[in-house]
Amino acid sequence: VNAAALIVSTHNLSDANFLSGNYLFNPVSVNSAAILNQGSIQVHNGGVVTLIAHNINNVGSISAPGGTIGLLAGDTVTAPLSLQGSHPFIVGATSDGDASIINSGTLSAAGGTIQLSALNSASSSNATTLTNNAVINNSGIIDVSSNTNNGGSIYTDSGVIGINQSSGTLLATSGQGLGGNITMLGDKVGLLANSQTNASGALGGGT
């Protein structure tokens, strides 16, 4: 897929919200369908790729140079028209506790922003099971490095329950500027054996 921008969602966007510019997505049913990307998705410079579902699995590649990539798993998701900050998308926790994101592929947004948010309610029916399960599992590559500008921002959040873990690669480096920002949030956060995390820059490291 090659486009200026792309939104893929198993959730519903009502006509009224669309016409008013309110990009609020709600699940069609309790058991919302999943998204699996095995291919290649590329958008133009500064473009946006947004995947919205309860379960998201990327084994392919997604590229948005200088733009924004959002993998968003939750009950409600708001995609503002003006994307600001390290985590511009607003995600509401699922009540049935099935939100999860797996990335074994490549997410690339040179100098841009990549957000992975998978949120489950602590009062969900399978909260006990979720406590020791990976809600976000990255074994692939997430890269916001830039050769010419400052490094971008990586933000991953598994919410108040479950594990946010990476055994893969997180890169926010800069060849000529400052390193970017890498943020991992969750009830339990793990950088596993053989994982790589780098936010260095020619003019100074990031955070």
JSON list of C-alpha atoms in Angstrom, two decimals:
[
{"chain": "A", "resi": 1, "resn": "VAL", "atom": "CA", "xyz": [0.00, 0.00, 0.00]},
{"chain": "A", "resi": 2, "resn": "ASN", "atom": "CA", "xyz": [1.37, 3.41, -0.99]},
{"chain": "A", "resi": 3, "resn": "ALA", "atom": "CA", "xyz": [-0.72, 6.44, -0.02]},
{"chain": "A", "resi": 4, "resn": "ALA", "atom": "CA", "xyz": [-0.60, 9.98, 1.34]},
{"chain": "A", "resi": 5, "resn": "ALA", "atom": "CA", "xyz": [-2.11, 8.72, 4.62]},
{"chain": "A", "resi": 6, "resn": "LEU", "atom": "CA", "xyz": [-3.93, 5.63, 5.84]},
{"chain": "A", "resi": 7, "resn": "ILE", "atom": "CA", "xyz": [-6.42, 4.71, 8.58]},
{"chain": "A", "resi": 8, "resn": "VAL", "atom": "CA", "xyz": [-7.33, 1.03, 9.02]},
{"chain": "A", "resi": 9, "resn": "SER", "atom": "CA", "xyz": [-9.89, 0.27, 11.72]},
{"chain": "A", "resi": 10, "resn": "THR", "atom": "CA", "xyz": [-12.17, -2.51, 12.90]},
{"chain": "A", "resi": 11, "resn": "HIS", "atom": "CA", "xyz": [-13.98, 0.14, 14.94]},
{"chain": "A", "resi": 12, "resn": "ASN", "atom": "CA", "xyz": [-16.81, 2.37, 13.80]},
{"chain": "A", "resi": 13, "resn": "LEU", "atom": "CA", "xyz": [-16.64, 6.06, 12.94]},
{"chain": "A", "resi": 14, "resn": "SER", "atom": "CA", "xyz": [-20.14, 7.53, 12.83]},
{"chain": "A", "resi": 15, "resn": "ASP", "atom": "CA", "xyz": [-21.23, 9.77, 9.96]},
{"chain": "A", "resi": 16, "resn": "ALA", "atom": "CA", "xyz": [-21.93, 12.60, 12.40]},
{"chain": "A", "resi": 17, "resn": "ASN", "atom": "CA", "xyz": [-18.46, 12.44, 13.93]},
{"chain": "A", "resi": 18, "resn": "PHE", "atom": "CA", "xyz": [-16.82, 12.23, 10.53]},
{"chain": "A", "resi": 19, "resn": "LEU", "atom": "CA", "xyz": [-18.69, 15.22, 9.15]},
{"chain": "A", "resi": 20, "resn": "SER", "atom": "CA", "xyz": [-17.86, 17.29, 12.24]},
{"chain": "A", "resi": 21, "resn": "GLY", "atom": "CA", "xyz": [-14.16, 16.38, 12.07]},
{"chain": "A", "resi": 22, "resn": "ASN", "atom": "CA", "xyz": [-14.34, 14.39, 15.31]},
{"chain": "A", "resi": 23, "resn": "TYR", "atom": "CA", "xyz": [-12.38, 11.21, 14.59]},
{"chain": "A", "resi": 24, "resn": "LEU", "atom": "CA", "xyz": [-13.71, 9.14, 17.50]},
{"chain": "A", "resi": 25, "resn": "PHE", "atom": "CA", "xyz": [-13.72, 5.40, 16.82]},
{"chain": "A", "resi": 26, "resn": "ASN", "atom": "CA", "xyz": [-15.88, 2.95, 18.81]},
{"chain": "A", "resi": 27, "resn": "PRO", "atom": "CA", "xyz": [-15.93, -0.87, 18.60]},
{"chain": "A", "resi": 28, "resn": "VAL", "atom": "CA", "xyz": [-18.75, -2.36, 16.56]},
{"chain": "A", "resi": 29, "resn": "SER", "atom": "CA", "xyz": [-19.16, -5.23, 19.05]},
{"chain": "A", "resi": 30, "resn": "VAL", "atom": "CA", "xyz": [-17.63, -6.51, 22.27]},
{"chain": "A", "resi": 31, "resn": "ASN", "atom": "CA", "xyz": [-15.50, -8.98, 20.31]},
{"chain": "A", "resi": 32, "resn": "SER", "atom": "CA", "xyz": [-13.93, -6.50, 17.92]},
{"chain": "A", "resi": 33, "resn": "ALA", "atom": "CA", "xyz": [-12.03, -8.01, 15.00]},
{"chain": "A", "resi": 34, "resn": "ALA", "atom": "CA", "xyz": [-8.22, -7.95, 14.76]},
{"chain": "A", "resi": 35, "resn": "ILE", "atom": "CA", "xyz": [-5.79, -6.33, 12.30]},
{"chain": "A", "resi": 36, "resn": "LEU", "atom": "CA", "xyz": [-2.91, -8.34, 10.81]},
{"chain": "A", "resi": 37, "resn": "ASN", "atom": "CA", "xyz": [-0.39, -6.64, 8.55]},
{"chain": "A", "resi": 38, "resn": "GLN", "atom": "CA", "xyz": [1.87, -8.99, 6.61]},
{"chain": "A", "resi": 39, "resn": "GLY", "atom": "CA", "xyz": [2.60, -6.58, 3.79]},
{"chain": "A", "resi": 40, "resn": "SER", "atom": "CA", "xyz": [4.27, -3.24, 3.18]},
{"chain": "A", "resi": 41, "resn": "ILE", "atom": "CA", "xyz": [2.57, 0.06, 4.03]},
{"chain": "A", "resi": 42, "resn": "GLN", "atom": "CA", "xyz": [4.22, 3.33, 3.03]},
{"chain": "A", "resi": 43, "resn": "VAL", "atom": "CA", "xyz": [2.91, 6.89, 3.19]},
{"chain": "A", "resi": 44, "resn": "HIS", "atom": "CA", "xyz": [4.36, 10.11, 1.85]},
{"chain": "A", "resi": 45, "resn": "ASN", "atom": "CA", "xyz": [6.72, 12.32, 3.86]},
{"chain": "A", "resi": 46, "resn": "GLY", "atom": "CA", "xyz": [4.88, 13.69, 6.90]},
{"chain": "A", "resi": 47, "resn": "GLY", "atom": "CA", "xyz": [1.98, 11.27, 6.42]},
{"chain": "A", "resi": 48, "resn": "VAL", "atom": "CA", "xyz": [0.06, 9.28, 9.02]},
{"chain": "A", "resi": 49, "resn": "VAL", "atom": "CA", "xyz": [-0.62, 5.54, 9.36]},
{"chain": "A", "resi": 50, "resn": "THR", "atom": "CA", "xyz": [-3.18, 4.56, 11.99]},
{"chain": "A", "resi": 51, "resn": "LEU", "atom": "CA", "xyz": [-4.24, 0.99, 12.85]},
{"chain": "A", "resi": 52, "resn": "ILE", "atom": "CA", "xyz": [-7.16, 0.71, 15.29]},
{"chain": "A", "resi": 53, "resn": "ALA", "atom": "CA", "xyz": [-8.51, -2.57, 16.74]},
{"chain": "A", "resi": 54, "resn": "HIS", "atom": "CA", "xyz": [-8.60, -4.60, 19.93]},
{"chain": "A", "resi": 55, "resn": "ASN", "atom": "CA", "xyz": [-5.76, -6.81, 18.64]},
{"chain": "A", "resi": 56, "resn": "ILE", "atom": "CA", "xyz": [-3.04, -5.61, 16.26]},
{"chain": "A", "resi": 57, "resn": "ASN", "atom": "CA", "xyz": [-0.27, -7.79, 14.83]},
{"chain": "A", "resi": 58, "resn": "ASN", "atom": "CA", "xyz": [2.36, -6.30, 12.53]},
{"chain": "A", "resi": 59, "resn": "VAL", "atom": "CA", "xyz": [4.75, -8.76, 10.89]},
{"chain": "A", "resi": 60, "resn": "GLY", "atom": "CA", "xyz": [5.30, -6.60, 7.81]},
{"chain": "A", "resi": 61, "resn": "SER", "atom": "CA", "xyz": [6.64, -3.09, 7.40]},
{"chain": "A", "resi": 62, "resn": "ILE", "atom": "CA", "xyz": [5.08, 0.33, 7.95]},
{"chain": "A", "resi": 63, "resn": "SER", "atom": "CA", "xyz": [6.94, 3.49, 6.89]},
{"chain": "A", "resi": 64, "resn": "ALA", "atom": "CA", "xyz": [5.98, 7.13, 7.45]},
{"chain": "A", "resi": 65, "resn": "PRO", "atom": "CA", "xyz": [9.12, 9.28, 7.04]},
{"chain": "A", "resi": 66, "resn": "GLY", "atom": "CA", "xyz": [8.81, 12.45, 9.12]},
{"chain": "A", "resi": 67, "resn": "GLY", "atom": "CA", "xyz": [5.26, 11.44, 9.97]},
{"chain": "A", "resi": 68, "resn": "THR", "atom": "CA", "xyz": [3.27, 9.52, 12.56]},
{"chain": "A", "resi": 69, "resn": "ILE", "atom": "CA", "xyz": [2.47, 5.83, 13.06]},
{"chain": "A", "resi": 70, "resn": "GLY", "atom": "CA", "xyz": [-0.16, 4.79, 15.60]},
{"chain": "A", "resi": 71, "resn": "LEU", "atom": "CA", "xyz": [-0.96, 1.19, 16.60]},
{"chain": "A", "resi": 72, "resn": "LEU", "atom": "CA", "xyz": [-3.91, 1.68, 18.92]},
{"chain": "A", "resi": 73, "resn": "ALA", "atom": "CA", "xyz": [-5.72, -1.09, 20.81]},
{"chain": "A", "resi": 74, "resn": "GLY", "atom": "CA", "xyz": [-8.62, -0.09, 23.03]},
{"chain": "A", "resi": 75, "resn": "ASP", "atom": "CA", "xyz": [-12.37, 0.47, 23.20]},
{"chain": "A", "resi": 76, "resn": "THR", "atom": "CA", "xyz": [-12.42, 4.08, 22.08]},
{"chain": "A", "resi": 77, "resn": "VAL", "atom": "CA", "xyz": [-9.75, 5.82, 20.04]},
{"chain": "A", "resi": 78, "resn": "THR", "atom": "CA", "xyz": [-9.58, 9.50, 19.15]},
{"chain": "A", "resi": 79, "resn": "ALA", "atom": "CA", "xyz": [-7.33, 10.55, 16.28]},
{"chain": "A", "resi": 80, "resn": "PRO", "atom": "CA", "xyz": [-7.00, 14.36, 16.44]},
{"chain": "A", "resi": 81, "resn": "LEU", "atom": "CA", "xyz": [-6.61, 16.21, 13.16]},
{"chain": "A", "resi": 82, "resn": "SER", "atom": "CA", "xyz": [-3.68, 18.09, 14.71]},
{"chain": "A", "resi": 83, "resn": "LEU", "atom": "CA", "xyz": [-1.15, 15.51, 15.90]},
{"chain": "A", "resi": 84, "resn": "GLN", "atom": "CA", "xyz": [0.94, 17.04, 18.68]},
{"chain": "A", "resi": 85, "resn": "GLY", "atom": "CA", "xyz": [3.41, 15.54, 21.15]},
{"chain": "A", "resi": 86, "resn": "SER", "atom": "CA", "xyz": [4.83, 12.07, 21.65]},
{"chain": "A", "resi": 87, "resn": "HIS", "atom": "CA", "xyz": [1.44, 10.36, 22.05]},
{"chain": "A", "resi": 88, "resn": "PRO", "atom": "CA", "xyz": [-1.13, 12.34, 20.07]},
{"chain": "A", "resi": 89, "resn": "PHE", "atom": "CA", "xyz": [-3.78, 9.58, 19.96]},
{"chain": "A", "resi": 90, "resn": "ILE", "atom": "CA", "xyz": [-6.22, 9.16, 22.86]},
{"chain": "A", "resi": 91, "resn": "VAL", "atom": "CA", "xyz": [-7.10, 5.55, 23.72]},
{"chain": "A", "resi": 92, "resn": "GLY", "atom": "CA", "xyz": [-9.80, 4.32, 26.11]},
{"chain": "A", "resi": 93, "resn": "ALA", "atom": "CA", "xyz": [-9.27, 1.02, 27.97]},
{"chain": "A", "resi": 94, "resn": "THR", "atom": "CA", "xyz": [-11.21, -2.10, 26.99]},
{"chain": "A", "resi": 95, "resn": "SER", "atom": "CA", "xyz": [-13.66, -3.46, 29.54]},
{"chain": "A", "resi": 96, "resn": "ASP", "atom": "CA", "xyz": [-13.22, -7.09, 28.39]},
{"chain": "A", "resi": 97, "resn": "GLY", "atom": "CA", "xyz": [-9.43, -7.03, 28.66]},
{"chain": "A", "resi": 98, "resn": "ASP", "atom": "CA", "xyz": [-8.43, -8.21, 25.20]},
{"chain": "A", "resi": 99, "resn": "ALA", "atom": "CA", "xyz": [-6.37, -5.27, 23.92]},
{"chain": "A", "resi": 100, "resn": "SER", "atom": "CA", "xyz": [-2.93, -6.29, 22.68]},
{"chain": "A", "resi": 101, "resn": "ILE", "atom": "CA", "xyz": [-0.24, -5.28, 20.19]},
{"chain": "A", "resi": 102, "resn": "ILE", "atom": "CA", "xyz": [2.45, -7.51, 18.70]},
{"chain": "A", "resi": 103, "resn": "ASN", "atom": "CA", "xyz": [5.19, -6.12, 16.48]},
{"chain": "A", "resi": 104, "resn": "SER", "atom": "CA", "xyz": [7.69, -8.52, 14.95]},
{"chain": "A", "resi": 105, "resn": "GLY", "atom": "CA", "xyz": [8.05, -6.44, 11.80]},
{"chain": "A", "resi": 106, "resn": "THR", "atom": "CA", "xyz": [9.41, -2.95, 11.15]},
{"chain": "A", "resi": 107, "resn": "LEU", "atom": "CA", "xyz": [7.88, 0.41, 12.08]},
{"chain": "A", "resi": 108, "resn": "SER", "atom": "CA", "xyz": [9.81, 3.36, 10.68]},
{"chain": "A", "resi": 109, "resn": "ALA", "atom": "CA", "xyz": [9.13, 7.11, 10.93]},
{"chain": "A", "resi": 110, "resn": "ALA", "atom": "CA", "xyz": [12.42, 8.97, 10.44]},
{"chain": "A", "resi": 111, "resn": "GLY", "atom": "CA", "xyz": [12.35, 12.02, 12.73]},
{"chain": "A", "resi": 112, "resn": "GLY", "atom": "CA", "xyz": [8.66, 11.44, 13.39]},
{"chain": "A", "resi": 113, "resn": "THR", "atom": "CA", "xyz": [6.46, 9.80, 16.02]},
{"chain": "A", "resi": 114, "resn": "ILE", "atom": "CA", "xyz": [5.49, 6.18, 16.67]},
{"chain": "A", "resi": 115, "resn": "GLN", "atom": "CA", "xyz": [2.86, 5.42, 19.32]},
{"chain": "A", "resi": 116, "resn": "LEU", "atom": "CA", "xyz": [1.81, 1.95, 20.50]},
{"chain": "A", "resi": 117, "resn": "SER", "atom": "CA", "xyz": [-1.01, 2.00, 23.06]},
{"chain": "A", "resi": 118, "resn": "ALA", "atom": "CA", "xyz": [-2.87, -1.11, 24.25]},
{"chain": "A", "resi": 119, "resn": "LEU", "atom": "CA", "xyz": [-5.07, -0.37, 27.25]},
{"chain": "A", "resi": 120, "resn": "ASN", "atom": "CA", "xyz": [-7.19, -2.72, 29.35]},
{"chain": "A", "resi": 121, "resn": "SER", "atom": "CA", "xyz": [-9.34, -1.84, 32.34]},
{"chain": "A", "resi": 122, "resn": "ALA", "atom": "CA", "xyz": [-8.13, -3.14, 35.71]},
{"chain": "A", "resi": 123, "resn": "SER", "atom": "CA", "xyz": [-11.74, -4.24, 36.35]},
{"chain": "A", "resi": 124, "resn": "SER", "atom": "CA", "xyz": [-11.92, -6.34, 33.18]},
{"chain": "A", "resi": 125, "resn": "SER", "atom": "CA", "xyz": [-13.15, -9.93, 33.44]},
{"chain": "A", "resi": 126, "resn": "ASN", "atom": "CA", "xyz": [-9.71, -11.48, 32.84]},
{"chain": "A", "resi": 127, "resn": "ALA", "atom": "CA", "xyz": [-7.61, -8.93, 34.75]},
{"chain": "A", "resi": 128, "resn": "THR", "atom": "CA", "xyz": [-5.88, -11.63, 36.81]},
{"chain": "A", "resi": 129, "resn": "THR", "atom": "CA", "xyz": [-4.73, -13.46, 33.69]},
{"chain": "A", "resi": 130, "resn": "LEU", "atom": "CA", "xyz": [-3.55, -10.23, 32.07]},
{"chain": "A", "resi": 131, "resn": "THR", "atom": "CA", "xyz": [-1.30, -9.35, 35.01]},
{"chain": "A", "resi": 132, "resn": "ASN", "atom": "CA", "xyz": [1.50, -11.62, 33.82]},
{"chain": "A", "resi": 133, "resn": "ASN", "atom": "CA", "xyz": [0.82, -11.47, 30.08]},
{"chain": "A", "resi": 134, "resn": "ALA", "atom": "CA", "xyz": [2.44, -9.27, 27.46]},
{"chain": "A", "resi": 135, "resn": "VAL", "atom": "CA", "xyz": [-0.04, -6.62, 26.34]},
{"chain": "A", "resi": 136, "resn": "ILE", "atom": "CA", "xyz": [2.59, -4.99, 24.11]},
{"chain": "A", "resi": 137, "resn": "ASN", "atom": "CA", "xyz": [5.28, -7.28, 22.72]},
{"chain": "A", "resi": 138, "resn": "ASN", "atom": "CA", "xyz": [7.93, -5.88, 20.40]},
{"chain": "A", "resi": 139, "resn": "SER", "atom": "CA", "xyz": [10.42, -8.31, 18.91]},
{"chain": "A", "resi": 140, "resn": "GLY", "atom": "CA", "xyz": [10.89, -6.30, 15.74]},
{"chain": "A", "resi": 141, "resn": "ILE", "atom": "CA", "xyz": [12.26, -2.86, 14.91]},
{"chain": "A", "resi": 142, "resn": "ILE", "atom": "CA", "xyz": [10.76, 0.51, 15.89]},
{"chain": "A", "resi": 143, "resn": "ASP", "atom": "CA", "xyz": [12.84, 3.30, 14.39]},
{"chain": "A", "resi": 144, "resn": "VAL", "atom": "CA", "xyz": [12.43, 7.10, 14.45]},
{"chain": "A", "resi": 145, "resn": "SER", "atom": "CA", "xyz": [16.09, 7.88, 13.74]},
{"chain": "A", "resi": 146, "resn": "SER", "atom": "CA", "xyz": [17.05, 10.72, 11.42]},
{"chain": "A", "resi": 147, "resn": "ASN", "atom": "CA", "xyz": [20.28, 11.33, 9.53]},
{"chain": "A", "resi": 148, "resn": "THR", "atom": "CA", "xyz": [19.68, 15.07, 9.11]},
{"chain": "A", "resi": 149, "resn": "ASN", "atom": "CA", "xyz": [17.30, 16.19, 11.90]},
{"chain": "A", "resi": 150, "resn": "ASN", "atom": "CA", "xyz": [16.76, 15.41, 15.56]},
{"chain": "A", "resi": 151, "resn": "GLY", "atom": "CA", "xyz": [15.63, 11.92, 16.43]},
{"chain": "A", "resi": 152, "resn": "GLY", "atom": "CA", "xyz": [11.91, 11.37, 16.74]},
{"chain": "A", "resi": 153, "resn": "SER", "atom": "CA", "xyz": [9.71, 9.94, 19.48]},
{"chain": "A", "resi": 154, "resn": "ILE", "atom": "CA", "xyz": [8.78, 6.36, 20.40]},
{"chain": "A", "resi": 155, "resn": "TYR", "atom": "CA", "xyz": [5.96, 5.99, 22.93]},
{"chain": "A", "resi": 156, "resn": "THR", "atom": "CA", "xyz": [4.60, 2.62, 24.09]},
{"chain": "A", "resi": 157, "resn": "ASP", "atom": "CA", "xyz": [1.99, 2.23, 26.83]},
{"chain": "A", "resi": 158, "resn": "SER", "atom": "CA", "xyz": [0.33, -0.95, 28.11]},
{"chain": "A", "resi": 159, "resn": "GLY", "atom": "CA", "xyz": [-1.75, 0.84, 30.73]},
{"chain": "A", "resi": 160, "resn": "VAL", "atom": "CA", "xyz": [-2.43, -0.14, 34.33]},
{"chain": "A", "resi": 161, "resn": "ILE", "atom": "CA", "xyz": [-2.39, -3.89, 33.81]},
{"chain": "A", "resi": 162, "resn": "GLY", "atom": "CA", "xyz": [-0.20, -6.26, 31.85]},
{"chain": "A", "resi": 163, "resn": "ILE", "atom": "CA", "xyz": [3.37, -6.22, 30.52]},
{"chain": "A", "resi": 164, "resn": "ASN", "atom": "CA", "xyz": [5.00, -3.85, 28.04]},
{"chain": "A", "resi": 165, "resn": "GLN", "atom": "CA", "xyz": [8.10, -5.63, 26.77]},
{"chain": "A", "resi": 166, "resn": "SER", "atom": "CA", "xyz": [10.68, -5.39, 24.02]},
{"chain": "A", "resi": 167, "resn": "SER", "atom": "CA", "xyz": [13.18, -7.99, 22.90]},
{"chain": "A", "resi": 168, "resn": "GLY", "atom": "CA", "xyz": [13.68, -6.11, 19.65]},
{"chain": "A", "resi": 169, "resn": "THR", "atom": "CA", "xyz": [15.16, -2.76, 18.64]},
{"chain": "A", "resi": 170, "resn": "LEU", "atom": "CA", "xyz": [14.12, 0.76, 19.64]},
{"chain": "A", "resi": 171, "resn": "LEU", "atom": "CA", "xyz": [15.99, 3.52, 17.80]},
{"chain": "A", "resi": 172, "resn": "ALA", "atom": "CA", "xyz": [15.70, 7.31, 18.10]},
{"chain": "A", "resi": 173, "resn": "THR", "atom": "CA", "xyz": [19.17, 8.39, 16.97]},
{"chain": "A", "resi": 174, "resn": "SER", "atom": "CA", "xyz": [20.32, 11.45, 15.05]},
{"chain": "A", "resi": 175, "resn": "GLY", "atom": "CA", "xyz": [23.23, 11.73, 12.66]},
{"chain": "A", "resi": 176, "resn": "GLN", "atom": "CA", "xyz": [23.48, 15.54, 12.87]},
{"chain": "A", "resi": 177, "resn": "GLY", "atom": "CA", "xyz": [21.23, 16.67, 15.71]},
{"chain": "A", "resi": 178, "resn": "LEU", "atom": "CA", "xyz": [19.95, 15.57, 19.12]},
{"chain": "A", "resi": 179, "resn": "GLY", "atom": "CA", "xyz": [18.81, 12.10, 19.93]},
{"chain": "A", "resi": 180, "resn": "GLY", "atom": "CA", "xyz": [15.08, 11.57, 20.28]},
{"chain": "A", "resi": 181, "resn": "ASN", "atom": "CA", "xyz": [12.84, 10.20, 23.02]},
{"chain": "A", "resi": 182, "resn": "ILE", "atom": "CA", "xyz": [11.94, 6.61, 23.91]},
{"chain": "A", "resi": 183, "resn": "THR", "atom": "CA", "xyz": [9.16, 6.09, 26.47]},
{"chain": "A", "resi": 184, "resn": "MET", "atom": "CA", "xyz": [7.86, 2.73, 27.73]},
{"chain": "A", "resi": 185, "resn": "LEU", "atom": "CA", "xyz": [4.99, 2.78, 30.23]},
{"chain": "A", "resi": 186, "resn": "GLY", "atom": "CA", "xyz": [2.94, 0.05, 31.86]},
{"chain": "A", "resi": 187, "resn": "ASP", "atom": "CA", "xyz": [2.21, -1.87, 35.03]},
{"chain": "A", "resi": 188, "resn": "LYS", "atom": "CA", "xyz": [5.28, -3.97, 34.20]},
{"chain": "A", "resi": 189, "resn": "VAL", "atom": "CA", "xyz": [7.95, -2.91, 31.70]},
{"chain": "A", "resi": 190, "resn": "GLY", "atom": "CA", "xyz": [10.75, -5.10, 30.38]},
{"chain": "A", "resi": 191, "resn": "LEU", "atom": "CA", "xyz": [13.74, -4.70, 28.10]},
{"chain": "A", "resi": 192, "resn": "LEU", "atom": "CA", "xyz": [14.54, -8.36, 27.51]},
{"chain": "A", "resi": 193, "resn": "ALA", "atom": "CA", "xyz": [17.79, -10.11, 26.64]},
{"chain": "A", "resi": 194, "resn": "ASN", "atom": "CA", "xyz": [19.25, -9.05, 23.27]},
{"chain": "A", "resi": 195, "resn": "SER", "atom": "CA", "xyz": [17.03, -5.96, 23.07]},
{"chain": "A", "resi": 196, "resn": "GLN", "atom": "CA", "xyz": [18.61, -2.76, 21.75]},
{"chain": "A", "resi": 197, "resn": "THR", "atom": "CA", "xyz": [17.64, 0.78, 22.78]},
{"chain": "A", "resi": 198, "resn": "ASN", "atom": "CA", "xyz": [19.48, 3.81, 21.39]},
{"chain": "A", "resi": 199, "resn": "ALA", "atom": "CA", "xyz": [18.63, 7.52, 21.55]},
{"chain": "A", "resi": 200, "resn": "SER", "atom": "CA", "xyz": [22.10, 8.93, 20.89]},
{"chain": "A", "resi": 201, "resn": "GLY", "atom": "CA", "xyz": [22.77, 11.97, 18.73]},
{"chain": "A", "resi": 202, "resn": "ALA", "atom": "CA", "xyz": [25.69, 13.86, 17.20]},
{"chain": "A", "resi": 203, "resn": "LEU", "atom": "CA", "xyz": [24.85, 16.93, 19.32]},
{"chain": "A", "resi": 204, "resn": "GLY", "atom": "CA", "xyz": [23.72, 15.04, 22.40]},
{"chain": "A", "resi": 205, "resn": "GLY", "atom": "CA", "xyz": [21.64, 12.13, 23.54]},
{"chain": "A", "resi": 206, "resn": "GLY", "atom": "CA", "xyz": [17.90, 12.06, 23.96]},
{"chain": "A", "resi": 207, "resn": "THR", "atom": "CA", "xyz": [15.87, 10.46, 26.75]}
]
